[in-house]
Short mmCIF file of C-alpha atoms in Angstrom, two decimals:
data_model
loop_
_atom_site.label_atom_id
_atom_site.label_comp_id
_atom_site.label_asym_id
_atom_site.label_seq_id
_atom_site.Cartn_x
_atom_site.Cartn_y
_atom_site.Cartn_z
CA MET A 26 112.42 92.88 66.11
CA CYS A 27 111.95 94.88 69.34
CA ALA A 28 114.55 93.89 71.95
CA ILE A 29 112.78 95.22 75.06
CA ARG A 30 109.30 96.26 76.11
CA ILE A 31 109.14 99.02 78.73
CA ARG A 32 105.97 99.97 80.58
CA LEU A 33 106.51 103.72 80.67
CA GLY A 34 104.46 105.84 83.05
CA ILE A 35 104.14 109.39 81.67
CA LEU A 36 102.92 112.08 84.06
CA GLY A 37 102.36 115.61 82.86
CA ALA A 38 100.10 118.62 82.76
CA ASP A 39 97.20 118.74 80.30
CA ASP A 40 99.15 120.71 77.69
CA SER A 41 102.51 118.90 77.91
CA LEU A 42 101.37 115.28 78.31
CA PRO A 43 100.07 114.93 74.69
CA VAL A 44 103.39 116.27 73.34
CA ILE A 45 105.45 113.73 75.30
CA GLN A 46 103.05 110.83 74.73
CA ALA A 47 102.98 111.41 70.96
CA VAL A 48 106.77 111.06 70.75
CA ALA A 49 106.97 108.03 73.09
CA GLU A 50 104.26 106.15 71.19
CA GLU A 51 106.38 106.28 68.04
CA TYR A 52 108.81 103.85 69.69
CA LYS A 53 107.89 100.16 69.73
CA GLU A 54 109.89 99.70 72.93
CA PHE A 55 107.17 101.39 75.01
CA VAL A 56 103.78 100.59 76.43
CA CYS A 57 102.65 104.03 77.60
CA LEU A 58 100.70 104.65 80.82
CA PRO A 59 99.67 108.35 80.56
CA VAL A 60 98.58 110.27 83.68
CA VAL A 61 97.48 113.93 83.65
CA TYR A 62 97.64 116.12 86.76
CA TRP A 63 96.09 119.50 87.55
CA ASP A 64 97.69 120.20 90.90
CA GLU A 65 101.05 119.21 92.38
CA SER A 66 99.38 118.02 95.59
CA GLU A 67 97.68 115.14 93.74
CA ILE A 68 100.76 113.75 91.97
CA LEU A 69 101.68 111.03 94.50
CA ASP A 70 98.05 109.88 94.79
CA LEU A 71 97.89 109.57 91.00
CA ILE A 72 100.98 107.41 90.60
CA ARG A 73 100.57 105.13 93.63
CA PRO A 74 97.97 102.88 91.92
CA LEU A 75 100.44 102.38 89.04
CA ALA A 76 103.48 101.72 91.24
CA SER A 77 103.63 98.02 90.29
CA GLU A 78 102.65 98.55 86.64
CA ALA A 79 105.30 101.02 85.45
CA ASP A 80 108.93 99.98 84.82
CA MET A 81 110.01 103.64 84.57
CA TRP A 82 108.46 107.10 84.85
CA LEU A 83 108.84 110.12 82.59
CA PHE A 84 107.68 113.51 83.91
CA SER A 85 106.84 116.66 81.98
CA GLY A 86 109.12 118.81 84.09
CA GLN A 87 111.40 119.30 87.06
CA VAL A 88 108.68 119.97 89.67
CA PRO A 89 106.61 116.74 89.35
CA TYR A 90 109.85 114.77 89.01
CA SER A 91 111.26 116.29 92.23
CA ILE A 92 108.04 115.67 94.18
CA VAL A 93 108.11 111.96 93.34
CA LYS A 94 111.90 111.65 93.71
CA GLN A 95 111.92 113.28 97.16
CA SER A 96 109.00 111.18 98.39
CA GLY A 97 111.14 108.02 98.08
CA GLU A 98 107.97 106.04 97.28
CA VAL A 99 108.89 105.10 93.70
CA GLU A 100 111.99 102.96 93.27
CA VAL A 101 112.02 102.53 89.48
CA PRO A 102 114.11 104.89 87.30
CA LEU A 103 112.68 108.42 86.99
CA PHE A 104 113.27 110.94 84.16
CA TYR A 105 111.97 114.37 83.18
CA VAL A 106 111.99 116.49 80.03
CA PRO A 107 114.13 119.65 80.46
CA HIS A 108 112.72 122.90 79.07
CA THR A 109 115.86 123.98 77.28
CA GLY A 110 117.08 124.87 73.80
CA ALA A 111 114.30 124.73 71.24
CA SER A 112 111.62 124.88 73.97
CA LEU A 113 112.75 128.33 75.13
CA TYR A 114 113.54 129.65 71.63
CA ARG A 115 109.98 128.86 70.52
CA THR A 116 108.47 130.68 73.50
CA LEU A 117 110.66 133.78 73.08
CA LEU A 118 109.81 133.93 69.37
CA GLN A 119 106.11 133.75 70.26
CA ALA A 120 106.44 136.58 72.82
CA TYR A 121 108.28 138.85 70.38
CA TYR A 122 106.14 137.95 67.35
CA THR A 123 102.79 138.52 69.11
CA GLU A 124 103.58 141.48 71.40
CA GLN A 125 107.11 142.65 70.46
CA ILE A 126 108.24 142.22 74.09
CA PRO A 127 112.04 142.53 74.48
CA ILE A 128 113.98 140.09 76.66
CA GLY A 129 114.62 142.68 79.38
CA GLN A 130 110.87 143.07 79.99
CA LEU A 131 110.19 139.37 80.52
CA SER A 132 110.46 137.48 83.82
CA PHE A 133 111.59 133.84 83.74
CA ASP A 134 111.50 130.90 86.13
CA THR A 135 113.15 127.49 86.49
CA TYR A 136 116.27 128.33 84.41
CA GLU A 137 119.61 129.52 85.73
CA ARG A 138 120.56 133.01 84.56
CA ASP A 139 123.73 131.99 82.71
CA GLU A 140 121.80 129.16 81.03
CA VAL A 141 119.30 131.59 79.47
CA GLU A 142 121.98 134.14 78.56
CA ARG A 143 124.09 131.42 76.91
CA LEU A 144 121.11 130.29 74.81
CA LEU A 145 120.43 133.88 73.75
CA GLU A 146 124.08 134.44 72.86
CA GLU A 147 123.99 131.33 70.65
CA ALA A 148 121.09 133.00 68.79
CA GLY A 149 123.11 136.21 68.42
CA ILE A 150 121.24 138.09 71.17
CA LYS A 151 123.64 139.65 73.68
CA GLU A 152 121.19 141.02 76.23
CA PRO A 153 121.12 140.53 80.03
CA VAL A 154 118.20 138.78 81.69
CA PRO A 155 117.34 140.90 84.76
CA TYR A 156 114.40 138.90 86.15
CA ILE A 157 114.74 135.19 86.66
CA LYS A 158 113.78 132.87 89.53
CA HIS A 159 115.83 129.69 89.61
CA TYR A 160 114.92 126.91 92.04
CA GLU A 161 116.08 123.39 92.81
CA GLY A 162 113.54 120.57 93.21
CA GLY A 163 109.88 121.39 93.72
CA ILE A 164 108.11 124.73 94.18
CA SER A 165 104.48 125.81 94.57
CA ALA A 166 102.53 127.38 91.73
CA GLN A 167 101.52 130.21 94.09
CA GLU A 168 105.14 131.10 94.88
CA LEU A 169 106.10 131.23 91.21
CA ALA A 170 102.99 133.15 90.18
CA GLY A 171 103.60 135.61 93.03
CA TYR A 172 107.15 136.28 91.86
CA HIS A 173 106.04 137.08 88.31
CA TYR A 174 102.96 139.06 89.41
CA ASP A 175 104.92 141.38 91.73
CA LEU A 176 107.30 142.34 88.91
CA TRP A 177 104.42 142.88 86.48
CA ARG A 178 102.36 144.93 88.96
CA GLN A 179 105.37 147.19 89.64
CA GLY A 180 105.71 147.83 85.89
CA LYS A 181 109.11 146.15 85.66
CA THR A 182 107.93 143.50 83.17
CA LYS A 183 105.28 143.14 80.51
CA ALA A 184 104.86 139.34 80.68
CA ALA A 185 106.13 136.16 82.33
CA VAL A 186 107.74 133.03 80.88
CA THR A 187 107.04 129.95 83.00
CA CYS A 188 107.83 126.24 82.76
CA LEU A 189 105.15 125.22 85.28
CA ARG A 190 101.62 124.69 83.96
CA THR A 191 99.93 125.28 87.33
CA ALA A 192 101.75 128.62 87.69
CA HIS A 193 100.70 129.43 84.12
CA LEU A 194 97.05 128.83 85.05
CA GLU A 195 97.40 130.93 88.24
CA MET A 196 98.69 133.91 86.25
CA GLU A 197 96.04 133.53 83.56
CA LYS A 198 93.42 133.54 86.31
CA ILE A 199 94.52 137.00 87.52
CA GLY A 200 94.73 138.36 83.98
CA MET A 201 98.49 138.59 83.73
CA PRO A 202 100.24 138.12 80.33
CA VAL A 203 102.12 134.82 80.49
CA TYR A 204 103.84 132.46 78.07
CA ARG A 205 104.21 128.76 78.78
CA VAL A 206 107.37 126.84 77.83
CA LEU A 207 106.29 123.47 76.44
CA PRO A 208 108.60 120.48 75.89
CA ALA A 209 110.24 120.49 72.47
CA ARG A 210 110.12 117.32 70.42
CA SER A 211 113.92 117.16 70.26
CA ALA A 212 114.16 117.31 74.08
CA VAL A 213 111.58 114.53 74.46
CA GLU A 214 113.38 112.33 71.91
CA ALA A 215 116.71 112.79 73.75
CA VAL A 216 115.18 111.65 77.06
CA VAL A 217 113.35 108.76 75.36
CA GLN A 218 116.63 107.48 73.93
CA THR A 219 118.16 107.61 77.43
CA ILE A 220 115.21 105.61 78.78
CA ILE A 221 115.68 102.93 76.12
CA ARG A 222 119.40 102.62 76.93
CA THR A 223 118.54 102.41 80.63
CA GLY A 224 116.06 99.63 79.86
CA GLU A 225 118.72 97.68 78.01
CA MET A 226 121.14 98.11 80.91
CA LEU A 227 118.50 96.97 83.43
CA ARG A 228 117.74 93.90 81.34
CA VAL A 229 121.40 92.88 81.65
CA GLN A 230 121.25 93.56 85.39
CA GLU A 231 118.20 91.31 85.80
CA ALA A 232 120.41 88.34 84.89
CA GLN A 233 122.98 89.15 87.58
CA ILE A 234 123.31 86.90 90.62
CA ALA A 235 121.41 87.87 93.76
CA VAL A 236 121.69 86.23 97.17
CA GLN A 237 119.05 85.65 99.82
CA MET A 238 120.18 84.88 103.39
CA ILE A 239 117.51 83.31 105.61
CA GLU A 240 117.38 82.32 109.27
CA VAL A 241 114.64 79.85 110.21
CA ASP A 242 113.27 78.60 113.50
CA SER A 243 111.49 75.28 113.06
CA MET A 244 110.64 75.14 116.78
CA VAL A 245 107.81 77.69 116.45
CA THR A 246 105.55 74.96 115.03
CA ALA A 247 106.48 72.41 117.70
CA SER A 248 103.78 70.83 119.86
CA PRO A 249 104.76 70.62 123.56
CA GLU A 250 102.87 67.31 123.90
CA THR A 251 105.01 65.51 121.32
CA PHE A 252 108.35 67.22 121.88
CA SER A 253 111.36 64.93 121.23
CA THR A 254 114.59 64.85 119.27
CA ASP A 255 112.82 62.87 116.55
CA GLU A 256 110.16 65.57 116.31
CA ILE A 257 112.83 68.28 116.07
CA TYR A 258 114.51 66.39 113.23
CA LYS A 259 111.17 65.97 111.41
CA MET A 260 110.39 69.68 111.76
CA GLU A 261 113.81 70.67 110.42
CA MET A 262 113.40 68.33 107.46
CA LYS A 263 109.95 69.76 106.74
CA THR A 264 111.31 73.32 106.84
CA THR A 265 114.17 72.35 104.53
CA GLU A 266 111.68 70.86 102.06
CA LYS A 267 109.70 74.12 102.12
CA LEU A 268 112.89 76.09 101.49
CA LEU A 269 113.76 73.84 98.56
CA ARG A 270 110.32 74.45 97.03
CA TYR A 271 110.72 78.20 97.56
CA ALA A 272 114.23 78.12 96.01
CA LYS A 273 112.71 76.42 92.98
CA ASN A 274 110.05 79.16 92.76
CA VAL A 275 112.78 81.83 92.56
CA GLN A 276 114.80 79.68 90.14
CA GLY A 277 117.64 79.42 92.65
CA SER A 278 119.75 76.89 94.51
CA LEU A 279 119.67 76.34 98.29
CA LYS A 280 122.80 76.05 100.42
CA SER A 281 123.08 75.43 104.16
CA ALA A 282 125.12 78.03 106.07
CA GLY A 283 125.04 76.48 109.54
CA PRO A 284 122.27 75.53 111.99
CA GLY A 285 119.07 77.31 111.00
CA ARG A 286 120.82 79.47 108.36
CA TYR A 287 120.39 79.09 104.62
CA VAL A 288 121.54 80.93 101.51
CA ILE A 289 119.72 80.94 98.18
CA PHE A 290 121.62 81.90 95.02
CA THR A 291 119.29 83.15 92.29
CA THR A 292 119.00 86.03 89.79
CA ARG A 293 118.31 89.65 90.49
CA GLY A 294 115.32 89.61 88.15
CA ALA A 295 113.67 86.59 89.82
CA LEU A 296 113.87 88.16 93.31
CA LYS A 297 112.79 91.57 92.05
CA GLU A 298 109.71 90.03 90.44
CA MET A 299 108.92 87.85 93.47
CA THR A 300 109.07 90.88 95.81
CA ALA A 301 107.31 93.36 93.47
CA GLY A 302 110.45 95.44 93.08
CA TYR A 303 111.71 94.82 96.64
CA GLN A 304 108.54 96.23 98.19
CA THR A 305 106.68 93.18 99.53
CA ILE A 306 107.48 89.68 100.72
CA PRO A 307 106.54 86.87 98.30
CA PRO A 308 102.93 85.59 98.38
CA ALA A 309 102.11 82.59 100.58
CA GLU A 310 101.90 80.09 97.74
CA GLU A 311 105.37 81.07 96.50
CA MET A 312 106.82 80.98 100.02
CA ALA A 313 105.50 77.45 100.70
CA HIS A 314 103.92 78.93 103.87
CA LEU A 315 107.29 79.60 105.50
CA TYR A 316 106.24 82.82 107.23
CA GLU A 317 106.07 81.38 110.76
CA GLU A 318 109.49 79.74 110.55
CA ILE A 319 111.45 82.68 109.05
CA ALA A 320 113.16 84.67 111.80
CA ALA A 321 114.96 87.11 109.46
CA CYS A 322 115.76 87.46 105.77
CA GLY A 323 118.33 89.57 103.94
CA ILE A 324 118.55 90.02 100.17
CA GLY A 325 121.81 91.17 98.60
CA ILE A 326 122.32 92.69 95.17
CA GLY A 327 125.83 93.12 93.79
CA ARG A 328 127.93 93.14 90.65
CA THR A 329 129.44 89.74 91.50
CA ALA A 330 128.26 86.68 93.43
CA TYR A 331 130.73 87.49 96.22
CA GLU A 332 129.55 91.10 96.47
CA ALA A 333 125.90 90.00 96.46
CA GLU A 334 126.62 87.59 99.32
CA ILE A 335 128.31 90.35 101.35
CA GLN A 336 125.32 92.61 100.68
CA ALA A 337 122.93 89.84 101.76
CA GLY A 338 124.82 89.60 105.05
CA LYS A 339 124.40 93.34 105.64
CA ALA A 340 120.70 93.16 104.83
CA PHE A 341 120.32 90.15 107.12
CA LEU A 342 121.88 91.99 110.08
CA HIS A 343 119.60 94.99 109.50
CA ALA A 344 116.61 92.64 109.34
CA LYS A 345 117.61 91.13 112.69
CA GLN A 346 117.59 94.63 114.19
CA TYR A 347 114.05 95.24 112.98
CA GLY A 348 112.71 92.16 114.76
CA ARG A 349 111.37 88.71 114.01
CA GLY A 350 110.14 88.04 110.48
CA ALA A 351 111.69 91.18 108.95
CA TRP A 352 112.92 91.18 105.34
CA MET A 353 115.51 93.75 104.20
CA VAL A 354 117.37 94.28 100.92
CA ALA A 355 120.86 95.76 100.37
CA LEU A 356 121.07 97.25 96.88
CA ASP A 357 124.15 97.82 94.78
CA ASP A 358 123.85 101.61 95.09
CA GLY A 359 124.85 101.43 98.76
CA THR A 360 121.36 101.65 100.25
CA ILE A 361 119.22 99.43 102.46
CA ALA A 362 115.45 99.15 101.91
CA GLY A 363 112.76 97.61 104.06
CA PRO A 364 111.23 96.06 105.97
CA LEU A 365 109.53 94.61 102.89
CA GLY A 366 105.76 94.44 103.11
CA LYS A 367 105.53 97.06 105.88
CA GLY A 368 103.82 100.44 105.63
CA GLU A 369 106.80 102.06 107.36
CA ARG A 370 109.25 100.79 104.75
CA ILE A 371 112.14 103.20 104.16
CA ARG A 372 115.28 103.30 102.04
CA TYR A 373 118.46 104.62 103.56
CA SER A 374 122.20 104.74 103.06
CA PHE A 375 124.54 102.89 105.39
CA GLY A 376 127.76 104.48 104.17
CA GLY A 377 129.14 107.68 102.74
CA GLU A 378 131.52 110.33 104.01
CA GLU A 379 128.74 112.66 105.17
CA LEU A 380 127.13 110.02 107.37
CA ARG A 381 130.49 108.98 108.82
CA GLU A 382 131.24 112.63 109.65
CA LEU A 383 127.86 113.00 111.41
CA ALA A 384 128.40 109.71 113.23
CA GLY A 385 131.68 111.07 114.57
CA ARG A 386 129.83 114.02 116.12
CA THR A 387 127.26 111.82 117.86
CA GLY A 388 127.07 108.45 119.58
CA LEU A 389 124.96 107.15 116.69
CA SER A 390 126.01 104.83 113.88
CA ALA A 391 126.10 105.86 110.23
CA ALA A 392 123.31 103.32 109.56
CA THR A 393 121.06 104.92 112.19
CA LEU A 394 121.73 108.38 110.75
CA GLY A 395 120.98 107.03 107.27
CA LYS A 396 117.63 105.74 108.56
CA LEU A 397 116.90 109.12 110.14
CA LYS A 398 117.50 110.97 106.87
CA ALA A 399 115.22 108.51 105.06
CA VAL A 400 112.53 108.93 107.74
CA LEU A 401 112.61 112.72 107.35
CA ARG A 402 112.26 112.40 103.56
CA LYS A 403 109.25 110.13 103.98
CA HIS A 404 107.83 112.30 106.79
CA GLY A 405 107.92 115.30 104.48
CA ASN A 406 109.68 117.73 106.85
CA ASN A 407 112.44 117.86 109.46
CA GLU A 408 110.17 118.15 112.52
CA ILE A 409 109.28 114.96 114.39
CA GLU A 410 108.55 113.60 117.87
CA ALA A 411 109.78 110.37 119.44
CA HIS A 412 106.64 108.26 118.92
CA GLU A 413 106.52 109.14 115.20
CA LEU A 414 110.21 108.33 114.84
CA ALA A 415 109.71 105.03 116.70
CA ALA A 416 106.88 104.03 114.34
CA TYR A 417 108.95 104.76 111.22
CA MET A 418 112.06 102.98 112.51
CA GLN A 419 110.13 100.19 114.29
CA ILE A 420 111.89 100.77 117.60
CA LEU A 421 110.67 101.54 121.11
CA PRO A 422 109.73 105.18 121.88
CA ARG A 423 112.41 105.31 124.59
CA SER A 424 115.03 104.33 121.99
CA ALA A 425 113.73 107.07 119.69
CA ARG A 426 113.94 109.58 122.55
CA ARG A 427 117.54 108.54 123.16
CA ILE A 428 118.38 109.13 119.49
CA LEU A 429 116.78 112.59 119.56
CA LYS A 430 118.65 113.47 122.78
CA GLU A 431 121.95 112.38 121.17
CA LEU A 432 121.25 114.64 118.20
CA GLU A 433 120.28 117.54 120.46
CA ALA A 434 123.50 117.18 122.47
CA ALA A 435 125.51 117.28 119.22
CA GLY A 436 123.69 120.41 118.00
CA LEU A 437 121.92 118.47 115.24
CA ALA A 438 118.43 118.86 116.74
CA GLU A 439 116.48 121.28 118.88
CA ALA A 440 113.23 120.99 120.83
CA ILE A 441 110.77 123.46 119.28
CA GLY A 442 107.55 122.66 121.12
CA GLU A 443 105.25 120.02 122.51
CA THR A 444 102.24 118.10 121.30
CA ASN A 445 99.59 116.34 123.41
CA PRO A 446 97.75 113.64 121.43
CA TYR A 447 95.35 112.78 124.26
CA PRO A 448 93.42 115.03 126.68
CA ARG A 449 95.17 113.49 129.69
CA GLY A 450 98.27 112.23 127.96
CA ARG A 451 101.81 113.24 128.68
CA PRO A 452 103.09 116.06 126.41
CA ARG A 453 105.55 114.93 123.75
CA LYS A 454 108.50 117.04 122.67
CA VAL A 455 108.71 117.97 119.00
CA TYR A 456 112.24 118.26 117.61
CA ARG A 457 113.59 119.99 114.53
CA LEU A 458 116.49 118.01 113.02
CA PHE A 459 119.43 119.51 111.11
CA LEU A 460 120.83 116.61 109.05
#
């Protein structure tokens, strides 16, 4: 009997996706959602429609994995198949068997030099690898193809060995000899086993206690014509009844925490499902139409009920900073996410030694600096102007300008130019941040 059922999104190039999918489909634990891509620029657009359908994602390599990871848009576990061991041995055998090309006349990418040399030594081949381009995270197909092409054109190599399908296609297009490293079955099976263990761990986590801290304002629905202490009491009772119905919908229990403040104890899984993985606020029918009355809401996830309650308090305070009706969640990995249901939703750290060190150099808090780093990740680069920053952080432009000035004074930002969005508008300074 199958213990878990994981909806596994699999994204890969046209030649690697069938290899990975064939292995994954042998396991009853998976319902596979295959997605093929032809260009790195389309990866995020391809996975966004499946964001709520996949429990985890498996990528065919380091580049697509890094693109999605760095975007911060996908909050479920992400994995990729490394092109090591058998994958590389097979490619080198092919190069030598078909064209008798020695190692020294091949150019490589993705791998670290000592990694390739160690693999060769294990096969009894003690030969240096002179041409290799290692990179961290993502890289463009054009940059990789250009590296291999320059060496080949200069006569230093006879062929290239690449792990990136789009670079492989670029080199084939210009007529350059190139060998593609495809995922080996053993590497795919190793990652698949890790995914299954992760699924089992997450299933246990879903049963953990989560806490929701809510502040309500019953007065927003008051009619000035019938305003009295009796009416106030009736409104508060009506709001409490709505909260009780909502607590039942999330399979939790409601506790009062003072005037207008309530705490709901429930399970991590129930809240995660109700908020679509902490991305949206619950639908109206589940919320018992409480939207008008809720002033702020914080969700806390922790290893114990006490820790979850502390986390909920942190999330609640961050929600208060974002303004009326904001929902935030504090996760057990030390990050804050939100506001839920907003297009500008970001995920940022509110602790860590690095942030505390940066906070000591500026007049900004570690939480604000954590938000800034998250904004830059979502923005896609480290250049931004005050109005853009204000929109992401949901603050006033003058507050954003103050933050940028603080960073500039501390040497963590510099003004690099101006932009004028309107013909008669006031020029806006563009800053480059060094966080």
